[in-house]
Coordinates of C-alpha atoms in Angstrom, one line a residue:
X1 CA 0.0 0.0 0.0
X2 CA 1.5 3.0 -1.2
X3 CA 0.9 6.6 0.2
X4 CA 0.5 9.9 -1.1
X5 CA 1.1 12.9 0.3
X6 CA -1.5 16.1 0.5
X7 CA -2.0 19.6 1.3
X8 CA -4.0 20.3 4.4
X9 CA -7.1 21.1 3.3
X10 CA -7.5 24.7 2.7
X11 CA -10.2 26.0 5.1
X12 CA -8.3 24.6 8.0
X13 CA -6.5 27.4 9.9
X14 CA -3.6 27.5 11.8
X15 CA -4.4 27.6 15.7
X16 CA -7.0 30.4 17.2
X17 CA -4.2 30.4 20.0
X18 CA -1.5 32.2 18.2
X19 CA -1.1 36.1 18.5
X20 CA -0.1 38.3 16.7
X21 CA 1.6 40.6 19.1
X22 CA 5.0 41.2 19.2
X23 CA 6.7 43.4 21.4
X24 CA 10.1 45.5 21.0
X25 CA 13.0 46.0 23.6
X26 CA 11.1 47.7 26.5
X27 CA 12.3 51.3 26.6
X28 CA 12.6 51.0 30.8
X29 CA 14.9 48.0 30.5
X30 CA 17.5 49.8 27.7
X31 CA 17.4 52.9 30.5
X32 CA 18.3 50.8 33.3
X33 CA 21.1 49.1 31.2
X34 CA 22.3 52.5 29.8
X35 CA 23.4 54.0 32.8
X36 CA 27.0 54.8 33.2
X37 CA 29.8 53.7 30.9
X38 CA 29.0 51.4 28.0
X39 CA 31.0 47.6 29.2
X40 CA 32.9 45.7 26.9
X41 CA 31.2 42.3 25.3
X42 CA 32.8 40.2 22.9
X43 CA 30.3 38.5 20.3
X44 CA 32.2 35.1 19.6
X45 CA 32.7 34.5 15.9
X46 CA 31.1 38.0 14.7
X47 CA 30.4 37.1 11.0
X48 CA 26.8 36.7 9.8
X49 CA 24.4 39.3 8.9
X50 CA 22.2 38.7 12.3
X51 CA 25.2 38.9 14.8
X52 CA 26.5 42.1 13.2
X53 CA 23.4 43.8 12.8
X54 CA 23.0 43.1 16.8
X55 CA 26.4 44.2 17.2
X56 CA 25.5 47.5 15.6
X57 CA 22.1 48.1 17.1
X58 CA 23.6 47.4 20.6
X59 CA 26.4 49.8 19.8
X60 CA 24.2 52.3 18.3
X61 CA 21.8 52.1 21.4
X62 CA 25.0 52.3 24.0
X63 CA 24.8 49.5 25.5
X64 CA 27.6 47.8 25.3
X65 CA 31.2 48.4 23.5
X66 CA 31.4 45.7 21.2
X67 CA 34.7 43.7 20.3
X68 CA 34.1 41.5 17.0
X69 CA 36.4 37.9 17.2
X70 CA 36.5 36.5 14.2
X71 CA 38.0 36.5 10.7
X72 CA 38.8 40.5 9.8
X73 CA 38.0 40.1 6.5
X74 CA 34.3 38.1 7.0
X75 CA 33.6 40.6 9.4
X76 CA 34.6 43.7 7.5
X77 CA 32.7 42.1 4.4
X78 CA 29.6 41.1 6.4
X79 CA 29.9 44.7 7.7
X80 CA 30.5 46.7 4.6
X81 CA 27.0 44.7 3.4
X82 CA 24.8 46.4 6.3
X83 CA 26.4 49.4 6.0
X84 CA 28.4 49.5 9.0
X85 CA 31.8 51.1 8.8
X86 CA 33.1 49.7 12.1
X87 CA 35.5 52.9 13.0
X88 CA 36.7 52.7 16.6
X89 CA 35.2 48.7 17.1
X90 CA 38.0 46.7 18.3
X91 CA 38.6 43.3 16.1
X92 CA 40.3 40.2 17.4
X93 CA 41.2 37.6 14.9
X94 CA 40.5 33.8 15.3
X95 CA 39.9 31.2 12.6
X96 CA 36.8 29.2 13.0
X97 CA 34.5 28.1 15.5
X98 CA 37.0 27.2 18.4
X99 CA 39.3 29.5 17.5
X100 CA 36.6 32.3 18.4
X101 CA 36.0 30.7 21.8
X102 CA 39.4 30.2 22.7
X103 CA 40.3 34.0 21.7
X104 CA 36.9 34.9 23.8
X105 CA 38.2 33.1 26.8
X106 CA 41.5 35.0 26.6
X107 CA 39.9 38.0 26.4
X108 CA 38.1 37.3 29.6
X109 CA 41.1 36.2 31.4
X110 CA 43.2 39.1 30.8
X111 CA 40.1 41.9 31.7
X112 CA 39.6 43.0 28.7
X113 CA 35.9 42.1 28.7
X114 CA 33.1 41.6 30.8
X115 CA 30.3 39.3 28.8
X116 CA 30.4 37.0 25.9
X117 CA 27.6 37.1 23.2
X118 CA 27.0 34.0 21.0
X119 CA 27.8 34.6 17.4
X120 CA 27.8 32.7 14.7
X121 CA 28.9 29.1 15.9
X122 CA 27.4 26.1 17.2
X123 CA 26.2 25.9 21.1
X124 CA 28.2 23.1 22.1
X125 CA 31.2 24.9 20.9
X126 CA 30.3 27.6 22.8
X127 CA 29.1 26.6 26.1
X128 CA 32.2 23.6 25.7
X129 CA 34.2 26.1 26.0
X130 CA 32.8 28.6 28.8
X131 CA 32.4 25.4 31.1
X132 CA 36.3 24.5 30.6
X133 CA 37.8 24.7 34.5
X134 CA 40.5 26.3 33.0
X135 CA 38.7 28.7 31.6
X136 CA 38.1 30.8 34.6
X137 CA 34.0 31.4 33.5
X138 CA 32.8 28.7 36.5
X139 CA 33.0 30.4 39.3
X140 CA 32.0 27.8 41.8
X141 CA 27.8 28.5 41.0
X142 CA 26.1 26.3 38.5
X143 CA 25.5 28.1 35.1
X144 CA 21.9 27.9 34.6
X145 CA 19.6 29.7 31.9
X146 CA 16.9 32.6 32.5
X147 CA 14.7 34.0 30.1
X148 CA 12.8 37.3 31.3
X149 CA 9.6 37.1 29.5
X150 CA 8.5 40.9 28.3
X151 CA 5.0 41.2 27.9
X152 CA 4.1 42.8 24.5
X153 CA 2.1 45.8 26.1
X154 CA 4.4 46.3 29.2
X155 CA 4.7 45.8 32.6
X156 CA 6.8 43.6 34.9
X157 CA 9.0 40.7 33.4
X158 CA 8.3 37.4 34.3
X159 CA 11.4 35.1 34.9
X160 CA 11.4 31.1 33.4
X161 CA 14.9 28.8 34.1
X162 CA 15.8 26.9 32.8
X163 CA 14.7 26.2 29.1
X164 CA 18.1 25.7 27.3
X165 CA 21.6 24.6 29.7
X166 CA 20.4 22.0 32.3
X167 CA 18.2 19.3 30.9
X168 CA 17.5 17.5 34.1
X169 CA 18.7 19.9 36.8
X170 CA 19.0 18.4 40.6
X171 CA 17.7 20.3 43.5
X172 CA 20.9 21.8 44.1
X173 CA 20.6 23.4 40.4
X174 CA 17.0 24.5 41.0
X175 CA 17.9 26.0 43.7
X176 CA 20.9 28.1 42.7
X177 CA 18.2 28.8 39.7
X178 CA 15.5 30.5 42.6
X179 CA 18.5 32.8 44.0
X180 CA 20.1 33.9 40.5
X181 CA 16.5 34.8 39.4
X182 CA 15.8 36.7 42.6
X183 CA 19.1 38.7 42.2
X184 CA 18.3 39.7 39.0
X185 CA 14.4 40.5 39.8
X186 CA 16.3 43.0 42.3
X187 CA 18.5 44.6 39.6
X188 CA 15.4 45.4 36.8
X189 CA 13.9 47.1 40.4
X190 CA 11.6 45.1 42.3
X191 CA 12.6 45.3 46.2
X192 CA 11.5 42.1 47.0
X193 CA 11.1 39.5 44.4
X194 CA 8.7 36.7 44.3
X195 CA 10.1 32.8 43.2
X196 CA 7.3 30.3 42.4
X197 CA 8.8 26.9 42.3
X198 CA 6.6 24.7 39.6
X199 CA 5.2 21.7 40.1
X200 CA 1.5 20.3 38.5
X201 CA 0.1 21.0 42.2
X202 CA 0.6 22.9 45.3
X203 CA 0.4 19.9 47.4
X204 CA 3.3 17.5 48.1
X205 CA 2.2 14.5 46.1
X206 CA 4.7 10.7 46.1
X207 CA 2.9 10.3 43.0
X208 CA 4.6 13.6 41.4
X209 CA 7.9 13.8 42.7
X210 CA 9.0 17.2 41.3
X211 CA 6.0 18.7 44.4
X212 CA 8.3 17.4 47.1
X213 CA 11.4 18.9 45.1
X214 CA 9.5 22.4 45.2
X215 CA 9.1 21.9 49.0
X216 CA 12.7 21.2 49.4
X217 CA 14.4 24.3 46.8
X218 CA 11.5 27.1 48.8
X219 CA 12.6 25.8 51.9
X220 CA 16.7 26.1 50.4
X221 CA 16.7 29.3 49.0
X222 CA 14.7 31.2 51.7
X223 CA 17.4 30.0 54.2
X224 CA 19.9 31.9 51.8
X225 CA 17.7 34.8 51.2
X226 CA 15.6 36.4 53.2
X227 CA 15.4 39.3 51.2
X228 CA 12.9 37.8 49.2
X229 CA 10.0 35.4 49.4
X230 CA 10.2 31.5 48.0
X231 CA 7.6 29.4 47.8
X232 CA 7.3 25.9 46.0
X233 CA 5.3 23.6 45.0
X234 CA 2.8 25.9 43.5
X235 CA 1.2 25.7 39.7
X236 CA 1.7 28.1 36.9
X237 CA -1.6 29.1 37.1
X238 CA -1.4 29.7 41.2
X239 CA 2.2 31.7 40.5
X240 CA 0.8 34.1 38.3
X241 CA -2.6 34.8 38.6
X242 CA -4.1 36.7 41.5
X243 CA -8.1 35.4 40.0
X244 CA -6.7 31.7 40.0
X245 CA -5.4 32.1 43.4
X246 CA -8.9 33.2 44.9
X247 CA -11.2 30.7 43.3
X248 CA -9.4 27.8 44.0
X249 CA -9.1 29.5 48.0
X250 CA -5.6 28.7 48.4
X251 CA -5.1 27.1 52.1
X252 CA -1.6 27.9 52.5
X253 CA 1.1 29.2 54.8
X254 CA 1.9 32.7 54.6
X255 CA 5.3 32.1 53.1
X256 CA 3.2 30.7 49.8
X257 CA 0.8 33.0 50.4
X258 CA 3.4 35.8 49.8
X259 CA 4.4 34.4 46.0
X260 CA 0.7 33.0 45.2
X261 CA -0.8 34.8 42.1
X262 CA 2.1 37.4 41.7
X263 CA 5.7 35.8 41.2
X264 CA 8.3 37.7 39.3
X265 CA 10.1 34.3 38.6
X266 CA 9.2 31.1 37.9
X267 CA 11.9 27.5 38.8
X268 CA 10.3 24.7 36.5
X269 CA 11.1 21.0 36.8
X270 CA 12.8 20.2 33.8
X271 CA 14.3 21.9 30.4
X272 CA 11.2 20.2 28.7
X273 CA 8.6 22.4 31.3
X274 CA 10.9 25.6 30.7
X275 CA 11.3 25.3 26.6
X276 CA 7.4 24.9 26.6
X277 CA 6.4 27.1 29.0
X278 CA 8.6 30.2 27.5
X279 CA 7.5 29.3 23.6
X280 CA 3.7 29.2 25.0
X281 CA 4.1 32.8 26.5
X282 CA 6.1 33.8 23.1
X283 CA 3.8 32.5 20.0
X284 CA 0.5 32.6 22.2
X285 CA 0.7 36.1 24.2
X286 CA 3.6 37.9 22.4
X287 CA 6.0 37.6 24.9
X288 CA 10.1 38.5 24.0
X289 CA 11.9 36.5 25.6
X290 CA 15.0 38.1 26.5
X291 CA 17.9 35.4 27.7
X292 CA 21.1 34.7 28.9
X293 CA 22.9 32.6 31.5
X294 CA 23.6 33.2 34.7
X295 CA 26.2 31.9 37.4
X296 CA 29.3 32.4 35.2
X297 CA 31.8 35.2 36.1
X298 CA 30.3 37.4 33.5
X299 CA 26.7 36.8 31.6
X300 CA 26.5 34.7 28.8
X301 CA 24.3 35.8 26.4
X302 CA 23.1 32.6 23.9
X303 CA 21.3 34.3 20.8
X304 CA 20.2 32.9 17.8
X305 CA 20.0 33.9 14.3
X306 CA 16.1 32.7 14.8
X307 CA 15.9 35.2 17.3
X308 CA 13.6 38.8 16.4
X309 CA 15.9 41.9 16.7
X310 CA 14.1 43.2 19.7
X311 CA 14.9 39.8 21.5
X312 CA 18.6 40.0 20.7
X313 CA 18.8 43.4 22.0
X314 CA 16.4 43.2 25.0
X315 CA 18.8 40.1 26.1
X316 CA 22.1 42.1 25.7
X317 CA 20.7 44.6 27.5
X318 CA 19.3 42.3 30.4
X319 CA 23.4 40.9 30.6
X320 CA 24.5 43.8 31.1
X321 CA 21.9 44.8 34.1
X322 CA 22.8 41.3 35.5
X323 CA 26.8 42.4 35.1
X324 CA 26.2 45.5 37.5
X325 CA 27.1 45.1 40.7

């Protein structure tokens, strides 16, 4: 039996649940980063029309002082095309992919930078790289991931780790996760963030083991922090909505009771929860997700040619918040 294949037919539509919104870099967010001198980043391998076009604009927009590692003559090429005369930006040559992160890593180890930028090159390259002992990037903290979700229409980001480093992190992970994320929710402003460990419930269930890890990284990272407020195992839908919260009368202590409905970040199980919990918020609400890593000496920001403009720029300028002391 033999099959063909067909065109859908044509009156079915793509899903109701996709918007159409789509947000740019949040003009509060490039203010906060902009303050003071413009830091160095280095964009590893810095050939490619998307990596030099986020070069530019994150020049242009004073945000950082970029330094292009690469081939000169790729770079000057790929520049010439967009237009982009590259007086006063500092080149480094390399040759290929490890060649870039090698000449990165030097650059980090003798000062002359303070965050790497992905460029064009493959992500194990990369991060094989960065996690190298001798590279002097791990500082003793676990690199995780964080993506600060921007609403399209404003208002207060909402932090996800960790949809793209750790596949299966341990508690130890999460809960380094819950403390880098509250750290940063106090740089973008907020006195006192609020972490929402995931879980499908807020009970502790045997029969879903990742409620009794929530228990365990609250209870963790509130005996590190106490200038904020943890609280696990609570569901999405309990972490961020206030309306959720009161229907479903929350019985809780008052240390969930302080995250419950209004969380500025968000520790999920697994990579799988994270990657489809931050794609959801970006093709059905028109969020930008802005990301980077966190946990490293400097920030690591991973962009991908796939990514809009506005996300490439919104995460630059998130590293560099998150490189302030």
């Amino acid at each position: 039996m033999s099959f063909s294949q067909t065109s859908p037919p044509q009156n079915i539509a793509p899903s109701a649940f996709l918007s159409d919104a789509k947000g740019d870099c949040p003009p509060d967010l490039l203010a906060r980063a902009t303050t003071g001198t413009p830091p160095s980043f280095v964009f590893v391998r810095a050939i490619g029309d998307a990596v030099l076009q986020t070069a530019w604009q994150a020049h242009a927009a004073k945000l950082i002082r970029p330094i292009l590692v690469g081939e000169p003559d790729i770079i000057a090429h790929d520049a010439h095309a967009l237009g982009w005369d590259l007086d006063g930006i500092e080149i480094v040559e390399s040759t290929g992919e490890k060649g870039a992160i090698d000449a990165a890593i030097k650059l980090i180890q003798n000062g002359s930078t303070t965050g790497l930028i992905k460029g064009q090159l493959h992500t194990d390259v990369f991060m094989g790289g960065i996690v190298k002992r001798d590279a002097g990037i791990r500082i003793g903290k676990r690199l995780v991931h964080v993506f600060a979700m921007l609403p399209p229409s404003g208002g207060r980001a909402l932090l996800i780790s960790d949809a793209a480093v750790n596949v299966a992190p341990d508690i130890d992970t999460r809960t380094e996760a819950a403390l880098l994320m509250a750290d940063l929710v106090r740089k973008l402003g907020q006195k006192r963030p609020k972490v929402a460990v995931l879980s499908a419930t807020e009970s502790v269930l045997d029969a879903v083991p990742s409620s009794g890890d929530a228990l365990a990284i609250a209870k963790a990272a509130q005996a590190q922090d106490d200038q904020a407020d943890y609280a696990g195992p609570l569901s999405f839908d309990l972490s961020i909505s206030p309306d959720a919260v009161a229907m479903k009368k929350l019985d809780a202590d008052a240390a969930v009771l302080a995250v419950a409905g209004m969380a500025d970040a968000l520790v999920v199980p697994d990579i799988v929860a994270g990657n489809v919990l931050f794609k959801s918020l970006v093709w059905c609400a028109g969020g930008l997700a802005a990301g980077l890593v966190l946990g490293g000496a400097v920030p690591i920001v991973l962009t991908s040619r796939s990514d809009p403009p506005a996300a490439r720029l919104a995460s630059i300028a998130l590293a560099v918040i998150a490189g302030k002391d």
